[in-house]
XYZ file of C-alpha atoms in Angstrom:
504
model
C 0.000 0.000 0.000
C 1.465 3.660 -0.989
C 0.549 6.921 -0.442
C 0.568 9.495 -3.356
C 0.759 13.445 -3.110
C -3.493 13.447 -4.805
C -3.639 11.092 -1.648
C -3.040 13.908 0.652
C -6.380 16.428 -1.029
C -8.527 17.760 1.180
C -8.741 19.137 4.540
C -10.489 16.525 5.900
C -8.902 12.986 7.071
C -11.279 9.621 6.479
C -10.529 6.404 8.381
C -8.967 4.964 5.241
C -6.710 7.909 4.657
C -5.627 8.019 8.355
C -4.663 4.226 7.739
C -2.840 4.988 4.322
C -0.703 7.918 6.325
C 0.176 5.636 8.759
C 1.270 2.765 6.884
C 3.324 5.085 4.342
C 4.818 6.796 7.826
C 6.296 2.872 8.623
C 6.890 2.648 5.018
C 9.281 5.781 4.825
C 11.016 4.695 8.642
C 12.230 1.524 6.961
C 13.927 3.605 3.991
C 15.472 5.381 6.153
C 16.557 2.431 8.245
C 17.660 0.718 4.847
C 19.999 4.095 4.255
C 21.376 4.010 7.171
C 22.553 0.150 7.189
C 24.098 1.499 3.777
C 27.137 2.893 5.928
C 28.726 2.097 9.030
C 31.004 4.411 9.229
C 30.750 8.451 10.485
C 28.479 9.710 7.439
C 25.942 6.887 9.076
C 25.915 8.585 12.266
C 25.847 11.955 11.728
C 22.639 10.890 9.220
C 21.093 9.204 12.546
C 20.745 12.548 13.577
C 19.735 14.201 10.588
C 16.958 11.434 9.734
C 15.415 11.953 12.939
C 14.682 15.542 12.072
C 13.281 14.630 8.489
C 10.702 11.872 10.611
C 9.435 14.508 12.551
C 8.903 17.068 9.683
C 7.529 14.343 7.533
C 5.223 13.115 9.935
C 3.797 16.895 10.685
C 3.795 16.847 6.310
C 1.432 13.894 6.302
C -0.457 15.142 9.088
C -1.539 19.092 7.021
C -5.023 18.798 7.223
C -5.640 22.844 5.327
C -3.627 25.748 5.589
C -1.681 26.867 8.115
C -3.500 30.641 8.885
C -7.046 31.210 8.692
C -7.403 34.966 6.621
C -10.216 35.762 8.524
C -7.967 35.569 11.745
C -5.131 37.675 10.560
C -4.588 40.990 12.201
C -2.023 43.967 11.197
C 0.562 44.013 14.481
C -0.298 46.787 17.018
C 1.809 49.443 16.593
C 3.288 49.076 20.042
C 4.817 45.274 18.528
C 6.398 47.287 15.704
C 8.999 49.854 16.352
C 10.612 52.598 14.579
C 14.421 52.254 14.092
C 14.446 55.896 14.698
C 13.089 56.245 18.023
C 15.695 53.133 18.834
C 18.270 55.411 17.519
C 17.254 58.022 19.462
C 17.866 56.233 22.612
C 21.704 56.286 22.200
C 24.097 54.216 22.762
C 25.319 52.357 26.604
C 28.066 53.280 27.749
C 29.097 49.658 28.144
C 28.723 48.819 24.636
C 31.585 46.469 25.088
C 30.152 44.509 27.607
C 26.945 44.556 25.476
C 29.121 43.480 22.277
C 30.801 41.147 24.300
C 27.444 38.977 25.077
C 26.793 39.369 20.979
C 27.091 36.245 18.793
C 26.988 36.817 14.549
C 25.683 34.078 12.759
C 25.705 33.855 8.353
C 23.499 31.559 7.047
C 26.285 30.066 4.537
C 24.213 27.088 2.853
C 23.975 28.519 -0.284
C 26.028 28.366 -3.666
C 26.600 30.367 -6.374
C 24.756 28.694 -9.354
C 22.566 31.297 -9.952
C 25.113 34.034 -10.305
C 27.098 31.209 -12.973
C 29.929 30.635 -10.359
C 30.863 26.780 -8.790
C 31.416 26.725 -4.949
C 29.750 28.444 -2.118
C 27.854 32.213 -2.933
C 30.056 33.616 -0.043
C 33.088 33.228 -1.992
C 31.893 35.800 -4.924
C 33.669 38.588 -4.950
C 31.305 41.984 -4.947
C 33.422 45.140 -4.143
C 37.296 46.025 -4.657
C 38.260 42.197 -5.057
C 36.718 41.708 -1.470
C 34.051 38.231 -1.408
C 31.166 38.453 1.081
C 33.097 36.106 3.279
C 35.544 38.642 3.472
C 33.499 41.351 4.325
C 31.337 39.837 6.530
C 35.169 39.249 9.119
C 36.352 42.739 8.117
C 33.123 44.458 9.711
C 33.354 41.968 13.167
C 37.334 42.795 13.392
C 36.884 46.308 13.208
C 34.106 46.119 16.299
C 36.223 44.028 18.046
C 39.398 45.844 18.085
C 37.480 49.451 17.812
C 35.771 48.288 20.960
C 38.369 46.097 22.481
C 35.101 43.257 22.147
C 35.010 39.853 21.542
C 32.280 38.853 19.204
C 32.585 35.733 17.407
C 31.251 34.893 13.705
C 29.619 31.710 13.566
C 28.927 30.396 9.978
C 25.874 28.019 8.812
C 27.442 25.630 6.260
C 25.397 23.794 4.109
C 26.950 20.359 2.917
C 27.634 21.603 -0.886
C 29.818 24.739 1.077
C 31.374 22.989 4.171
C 34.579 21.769 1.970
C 35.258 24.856 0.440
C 34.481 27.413 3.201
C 36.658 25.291 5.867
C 39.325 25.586 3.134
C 39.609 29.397 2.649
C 38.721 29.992 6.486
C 42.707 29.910 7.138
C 43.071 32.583 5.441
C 41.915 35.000 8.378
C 43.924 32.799 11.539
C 45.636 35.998 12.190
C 42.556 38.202 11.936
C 41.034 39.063 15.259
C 37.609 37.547 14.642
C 37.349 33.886 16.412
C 35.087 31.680 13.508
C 32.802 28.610 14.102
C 31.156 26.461 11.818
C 28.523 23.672 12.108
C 26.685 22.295 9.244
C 22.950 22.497 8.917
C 20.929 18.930 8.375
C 21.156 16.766 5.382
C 17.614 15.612 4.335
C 16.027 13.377 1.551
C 14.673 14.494 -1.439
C 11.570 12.723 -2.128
C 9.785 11.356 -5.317
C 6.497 13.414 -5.573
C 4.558 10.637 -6.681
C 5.591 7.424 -4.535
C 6.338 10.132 -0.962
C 9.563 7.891 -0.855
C 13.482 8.821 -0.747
C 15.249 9.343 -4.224
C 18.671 7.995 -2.844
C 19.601 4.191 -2.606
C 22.477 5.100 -0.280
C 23.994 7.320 2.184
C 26.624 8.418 -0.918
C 27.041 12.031 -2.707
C 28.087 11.143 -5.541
C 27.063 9.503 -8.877
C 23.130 8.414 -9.076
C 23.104 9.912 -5.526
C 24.236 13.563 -6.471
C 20.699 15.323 -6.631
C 19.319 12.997 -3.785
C 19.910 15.398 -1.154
C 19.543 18.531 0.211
C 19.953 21.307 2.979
C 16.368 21.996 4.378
C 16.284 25.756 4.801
C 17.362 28.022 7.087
C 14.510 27.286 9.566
C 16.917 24.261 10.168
C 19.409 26.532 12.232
C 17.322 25.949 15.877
C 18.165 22.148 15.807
C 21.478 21.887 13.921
C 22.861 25.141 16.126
C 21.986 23.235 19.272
C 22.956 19.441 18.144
C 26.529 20.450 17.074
C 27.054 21.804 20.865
C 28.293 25.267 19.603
C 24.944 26.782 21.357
C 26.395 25.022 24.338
C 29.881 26.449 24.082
C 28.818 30.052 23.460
C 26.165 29.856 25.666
C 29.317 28.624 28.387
C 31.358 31.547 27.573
C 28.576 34.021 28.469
C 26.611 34.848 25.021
C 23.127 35.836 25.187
C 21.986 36.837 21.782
C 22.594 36.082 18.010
C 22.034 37.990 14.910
C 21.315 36.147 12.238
C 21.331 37.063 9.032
C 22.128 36.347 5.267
C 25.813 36.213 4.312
C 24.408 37.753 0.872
C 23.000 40.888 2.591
C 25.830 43.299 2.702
C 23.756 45.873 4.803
C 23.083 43.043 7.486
C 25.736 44.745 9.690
C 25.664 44.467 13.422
C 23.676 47.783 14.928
C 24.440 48.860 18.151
C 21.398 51.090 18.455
C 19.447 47.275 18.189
C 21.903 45.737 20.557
C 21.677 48.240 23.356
C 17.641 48.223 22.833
C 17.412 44.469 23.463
C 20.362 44.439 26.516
C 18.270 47.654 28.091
C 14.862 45.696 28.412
C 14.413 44.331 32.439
C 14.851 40.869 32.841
C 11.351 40.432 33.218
C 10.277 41.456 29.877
C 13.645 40.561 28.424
C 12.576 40.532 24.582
C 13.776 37.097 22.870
C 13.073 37.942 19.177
C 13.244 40.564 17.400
C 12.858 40.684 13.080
C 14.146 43.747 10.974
C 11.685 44.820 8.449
C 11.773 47.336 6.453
C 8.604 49.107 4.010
C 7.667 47.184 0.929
C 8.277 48.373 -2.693
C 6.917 47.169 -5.752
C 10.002 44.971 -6.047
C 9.358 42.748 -2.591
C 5.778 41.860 -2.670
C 6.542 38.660 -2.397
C 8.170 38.934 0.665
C 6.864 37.596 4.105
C 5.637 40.007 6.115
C 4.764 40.132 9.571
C 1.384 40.158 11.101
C -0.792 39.290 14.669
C -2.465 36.056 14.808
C -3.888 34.383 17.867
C -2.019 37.197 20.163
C 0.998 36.344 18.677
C 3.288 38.034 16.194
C 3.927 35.276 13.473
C 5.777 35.746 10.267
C 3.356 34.560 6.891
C 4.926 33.945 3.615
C 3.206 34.024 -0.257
C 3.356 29.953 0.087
C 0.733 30.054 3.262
C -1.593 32.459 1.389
C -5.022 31.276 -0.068
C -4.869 31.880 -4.068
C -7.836 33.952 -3.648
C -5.667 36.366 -1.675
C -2.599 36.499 -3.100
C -3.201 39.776 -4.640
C -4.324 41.753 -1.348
C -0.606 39.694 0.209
C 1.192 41.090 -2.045
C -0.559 45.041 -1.731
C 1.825 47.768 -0.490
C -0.946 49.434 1.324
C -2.518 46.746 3.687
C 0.482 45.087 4.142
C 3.597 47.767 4.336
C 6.570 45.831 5.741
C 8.332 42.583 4.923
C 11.125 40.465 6.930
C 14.774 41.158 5.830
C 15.797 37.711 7.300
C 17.996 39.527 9.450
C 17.117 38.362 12.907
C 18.473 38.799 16.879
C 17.535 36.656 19.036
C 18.238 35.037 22.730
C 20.604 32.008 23.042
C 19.055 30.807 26.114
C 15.596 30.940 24.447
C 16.965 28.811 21.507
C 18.294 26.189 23.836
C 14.980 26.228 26.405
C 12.617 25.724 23.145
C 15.331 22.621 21.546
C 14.643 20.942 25.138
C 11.017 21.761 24.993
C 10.611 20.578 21.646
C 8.278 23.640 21.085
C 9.261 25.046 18.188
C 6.268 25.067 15.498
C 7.745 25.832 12.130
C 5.294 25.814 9.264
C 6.693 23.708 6.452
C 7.261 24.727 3.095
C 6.550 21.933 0.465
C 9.169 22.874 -2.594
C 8.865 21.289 -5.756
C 11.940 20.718 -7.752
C 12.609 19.146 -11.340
C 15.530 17.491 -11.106
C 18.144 17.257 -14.619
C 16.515 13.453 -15.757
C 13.158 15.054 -15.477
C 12.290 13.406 -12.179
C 9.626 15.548 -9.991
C 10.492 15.643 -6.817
C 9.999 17.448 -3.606
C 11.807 19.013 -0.487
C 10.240 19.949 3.363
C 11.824 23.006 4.377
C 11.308 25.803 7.300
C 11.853 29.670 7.549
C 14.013 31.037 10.359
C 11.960 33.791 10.913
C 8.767 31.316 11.301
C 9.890 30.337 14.559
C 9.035 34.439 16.064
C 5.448 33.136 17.193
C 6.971 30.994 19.881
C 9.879 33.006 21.645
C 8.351 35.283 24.088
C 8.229 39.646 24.045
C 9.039 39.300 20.288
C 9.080 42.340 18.041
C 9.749 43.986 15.135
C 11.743 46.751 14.344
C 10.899 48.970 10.915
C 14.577 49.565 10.010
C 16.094 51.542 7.058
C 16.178 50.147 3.616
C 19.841 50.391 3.457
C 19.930 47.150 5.921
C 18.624 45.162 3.205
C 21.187 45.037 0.547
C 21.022 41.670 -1.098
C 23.364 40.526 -4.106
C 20.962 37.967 -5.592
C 21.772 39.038 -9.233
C 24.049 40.226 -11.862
C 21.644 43.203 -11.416
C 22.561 43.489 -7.734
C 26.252 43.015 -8.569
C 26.512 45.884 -10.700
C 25.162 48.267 -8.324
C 27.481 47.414 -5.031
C 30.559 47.673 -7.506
C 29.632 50.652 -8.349
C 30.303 54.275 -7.289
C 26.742 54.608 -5.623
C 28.717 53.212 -2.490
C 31.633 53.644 -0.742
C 33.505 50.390 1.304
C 35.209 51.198 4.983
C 35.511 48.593 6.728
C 33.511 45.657 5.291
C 30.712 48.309 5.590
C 29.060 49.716 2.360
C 27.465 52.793 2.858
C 25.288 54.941 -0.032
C 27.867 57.991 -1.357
C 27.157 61.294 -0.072
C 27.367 62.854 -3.974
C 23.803 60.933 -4.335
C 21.442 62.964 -4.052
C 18.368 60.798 -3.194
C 18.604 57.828 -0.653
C 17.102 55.225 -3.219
C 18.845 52.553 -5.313
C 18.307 52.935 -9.340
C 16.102 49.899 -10.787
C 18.380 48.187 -12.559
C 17.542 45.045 -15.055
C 20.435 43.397 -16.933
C 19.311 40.161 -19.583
C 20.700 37.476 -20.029
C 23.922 37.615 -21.390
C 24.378 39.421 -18.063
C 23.839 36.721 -15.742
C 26.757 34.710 -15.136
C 29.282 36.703 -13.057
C 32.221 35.754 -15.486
C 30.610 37.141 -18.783
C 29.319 40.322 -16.618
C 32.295 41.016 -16.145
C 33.559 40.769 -19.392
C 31.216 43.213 -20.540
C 32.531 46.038 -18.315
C 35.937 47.845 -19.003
C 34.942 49.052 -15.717
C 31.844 49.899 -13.642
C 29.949 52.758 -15.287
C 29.242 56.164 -12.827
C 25.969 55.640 -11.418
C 25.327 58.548 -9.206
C 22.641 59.787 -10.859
C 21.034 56.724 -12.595
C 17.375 56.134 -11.755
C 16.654 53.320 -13.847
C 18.550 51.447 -16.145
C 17.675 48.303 -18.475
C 20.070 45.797 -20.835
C 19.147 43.724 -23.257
C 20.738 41.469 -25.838
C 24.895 41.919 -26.736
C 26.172 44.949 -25.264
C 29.448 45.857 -23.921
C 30.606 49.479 -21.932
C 33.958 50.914 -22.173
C 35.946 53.015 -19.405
C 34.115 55.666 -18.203
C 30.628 55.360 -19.055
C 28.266 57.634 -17.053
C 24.805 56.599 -16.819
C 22.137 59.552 -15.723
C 18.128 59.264 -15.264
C 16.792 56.389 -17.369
C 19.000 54.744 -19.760
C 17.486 51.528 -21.767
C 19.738 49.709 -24.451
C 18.492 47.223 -26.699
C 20.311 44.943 -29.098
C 18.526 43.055 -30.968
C 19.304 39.231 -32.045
C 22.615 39.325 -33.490
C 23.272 42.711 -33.805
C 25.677 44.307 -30.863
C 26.301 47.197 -29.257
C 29.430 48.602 -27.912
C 29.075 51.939 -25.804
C 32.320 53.774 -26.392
C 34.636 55.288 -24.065
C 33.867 58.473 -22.147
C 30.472 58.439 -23.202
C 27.561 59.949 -20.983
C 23.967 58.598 -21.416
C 21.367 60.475 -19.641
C 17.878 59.484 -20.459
C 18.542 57.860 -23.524
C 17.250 54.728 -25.088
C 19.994 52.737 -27.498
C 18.432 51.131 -29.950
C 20.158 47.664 -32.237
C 21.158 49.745 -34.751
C 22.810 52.023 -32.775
C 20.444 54.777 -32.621
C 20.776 56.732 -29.388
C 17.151 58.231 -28.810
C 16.280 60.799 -26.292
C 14.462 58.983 -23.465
């Protein structure tokens, strides 16, 4: 007897179904048994671990009886639950901001590669401003606290295992740097057929048939892999109390000591143990999760947990105004109380994949920021845009290399000669996307500092000192090419294939 995703329809649960779910639950436990007898050797035991996570996020999968918010229920937070960055700011900071720093704990959520951006081996390892990768970066800004504030705050990276190797590799570079670094590696979960609900892999291997049969399983994964590798122990040992968490792809996820001193000021009593920066929505992040009140509690809901019918009204700047910048701080001790507990609710998010041989599979993951409804005095805090500075895309890329900011130490900050706060729109095609040819097609980064919107298509190439100003669109068409010359200035100008250059 087998259970098959159509098996799953439906919020309600018959007799028969319950018995189908549980027989496919005893089904998938001897898999995993069969894996596991696969190896003897370390990889078996550290996937002992792992597989107990995947039966307990399999067994809540089989168990989804409708969504996981009712719409009617939702509620915008009270303003109280939300606060302004500037009145935070306004506060000042301690006076014993080393102490503060010194209970402080950075965590990068490192899982991730660079395949998107065209590059092999881990995202962090890109290189995004003056020959300086995130990874780099990301230590510079945590040395200069430490030694500006004689502190001791330790980075603590999330490896994934498709960036473990590498990372671990190009950590020696900064032994002499003074910036102590941790790793532990987040779970590594089975893929599963969509149709038979059953692992992909025949054994505990990477490699070969195996190579797409596994994967990391978000970043909501970081509660249980943070605490079973016994660094939450350690840190916690050595006096820690908080960690902010946030993507090692968000250069303006810097540590703020306006934040810090807010959360170390609070009396023990209503000692806040979560708190998510958000920042407003444009028309470019409606899809982002955004926080709202729901059963008295401040809970984070994505696009995925949103009824088609409402999708539209999700993803409205007006009704909802904020979304999460995954950058998160929040108590040690509260981590470790709700791993012991076993009380942390984290919906799951069902992803489909298509793997190369055409194969549909699927993948349980969780959200860190999910896990806000159950620590206690959470908040949010509506901080500046210029916190949330992703590099997702060639399109990203281009703007942090540019002369719109300005690098001191692993910090980039918006130039002063701009003369408005916002980032141009920028949309590069295709022939863009892979770092390598991007590249390629700069002589060097064009002056930006008064670009408001900017879009390339097709074959084009800049030479040294381009200027860009107001809207600038160039177009080649299929198999023609366009080379922008030297010295030239473009302001509000459309290029055309045949090299036309149009007032915009």
């Amino acid at each position: 007897m087998s259970l098959t995703v159509a098996d799953l329809a439906g919020p309600g649960m018959t007799e028969f179904q319950e018995q189908l779910r549980q027989q496919h639950e005893k089904t998938m436990h001897e898999e995993l048994e069969k894996l596991l007898q696969s190896s003897t050797g370390p990889e078996a035991q550290i996937s002992k671990k792992d597989f107990e996570g995947f039966r307990c996020i399999f067994h809540r999968f089989l168990q989804r009886k409708g969504p996981s918010v009712e719409w009617s229920k939702i509620q915008r937070p009270p303003e109280d639950l939300i606060l302004s960055y500037e009145k935070i700011k306004a506060q000042g900071r301690p006076e014993g901001i080393t102490s503060s720093l010194n209970k402080l704990v950075v965590l990068k959520l490192n899982g991730g590669l660079g395949t998107s951006m065209g590059c092999k081996g881990p995202k962090s390892l890109i290189s995004v401003s003056n020959d300086n990768t995130f990874l780099d970066l990301t230590v510079q800004q945590i040395e200069h606290l430490n030694k500006t504030f004689n502190a001791d705050v330790p980075l603590v990276l999330m490896n994934s295992f498709n960036t473990d190797e590498d990372t671990k590799k190009i950590l020696q570079k900064y032994t002499h740097h003074r910036v102590k670094i941790h790793t532990f590696n987040q779970s590594r979960y089975p893929r599963i057929n969509k149709e038979s609900l059953l692992p992909i892999a025949s054994d505990l291997g990477m490699k070969g048939a195996n190579a797409d049969a596994w994967y990391p399983p978000g970043h909501g994964d970081i509660y249980a892999s943070f605490h079973n590798s016994g660094l939450l122990d350690t840190l916690l040992a050595q006096g820690k109390e908080y960690v902010f968490v946030s993507n090692i792809d968000n250069l303006g996820a810097t540590v703020d000591l306006s934040i810090l001193h807010h959360l170390m000021s609070q009396p023990a009593s209503r000692r806040c143990e979560f708190i998510m920066e958000v920042t407003n929505k444009t028309r470019s992040d409606v899809k982002g999760g955004t926080l709202i009140q729901y059963e008295d509690h401040l809970r984070l809901l994505e696009i995925a947990q949103v009824p088609k019918d409402h999708v539209d009204e999700f993803k409205s700047v007006t009704k909802f105004k904020i979304f999460n910048t995954n950058n998160l701080w929040i108590s040690l001790p509260a981590i470790k109380r709700l791993q012991q507990q076993n009380t942390l609710d984290l919906e799951i998010i069902v992803n489909p994949k298509s793997l190369d041989g055409g194969l549909s599979v699927i993948q349980l993951e969780t959200a860190v920021g999910a896990a806000i409804k159950c620590f206690d005095n959470a908040l949010g805090v509506n901080v500046p845009r210029s916190r949330f500075l992703p590099v997702k895309t060639s399109s990203d890329l281009l703007l942090v290399m540019s002369n719109l900011y300005s690098l001191e130490a692993g910090s980039l900050t918006m130039s002063k000669r701009r003369e408005f706060p916002s980032t141009p729109h920028v949309k590069l095609g295709s022939s863009f996307t892979k770092v390598q040819d991007f590249l390629k097609r700069f002589e060097n980064i064009p002056d930006m500092l008064e670009l408001d919107h900017l879009t390339v298509s097709g074959d084009v190439t800049f030479g040294k000192n381009v200027s860009l100003k107001g809207t600038v669109i160039i177009i080649a068409n299929h198999g023609d090419r366009i080379d922008i010359p030297a010295g030239a200035v473009l302001e509000n100008k459309i290029v055309s294939g045949n090299l036309r250059i149009l007032d915009h």
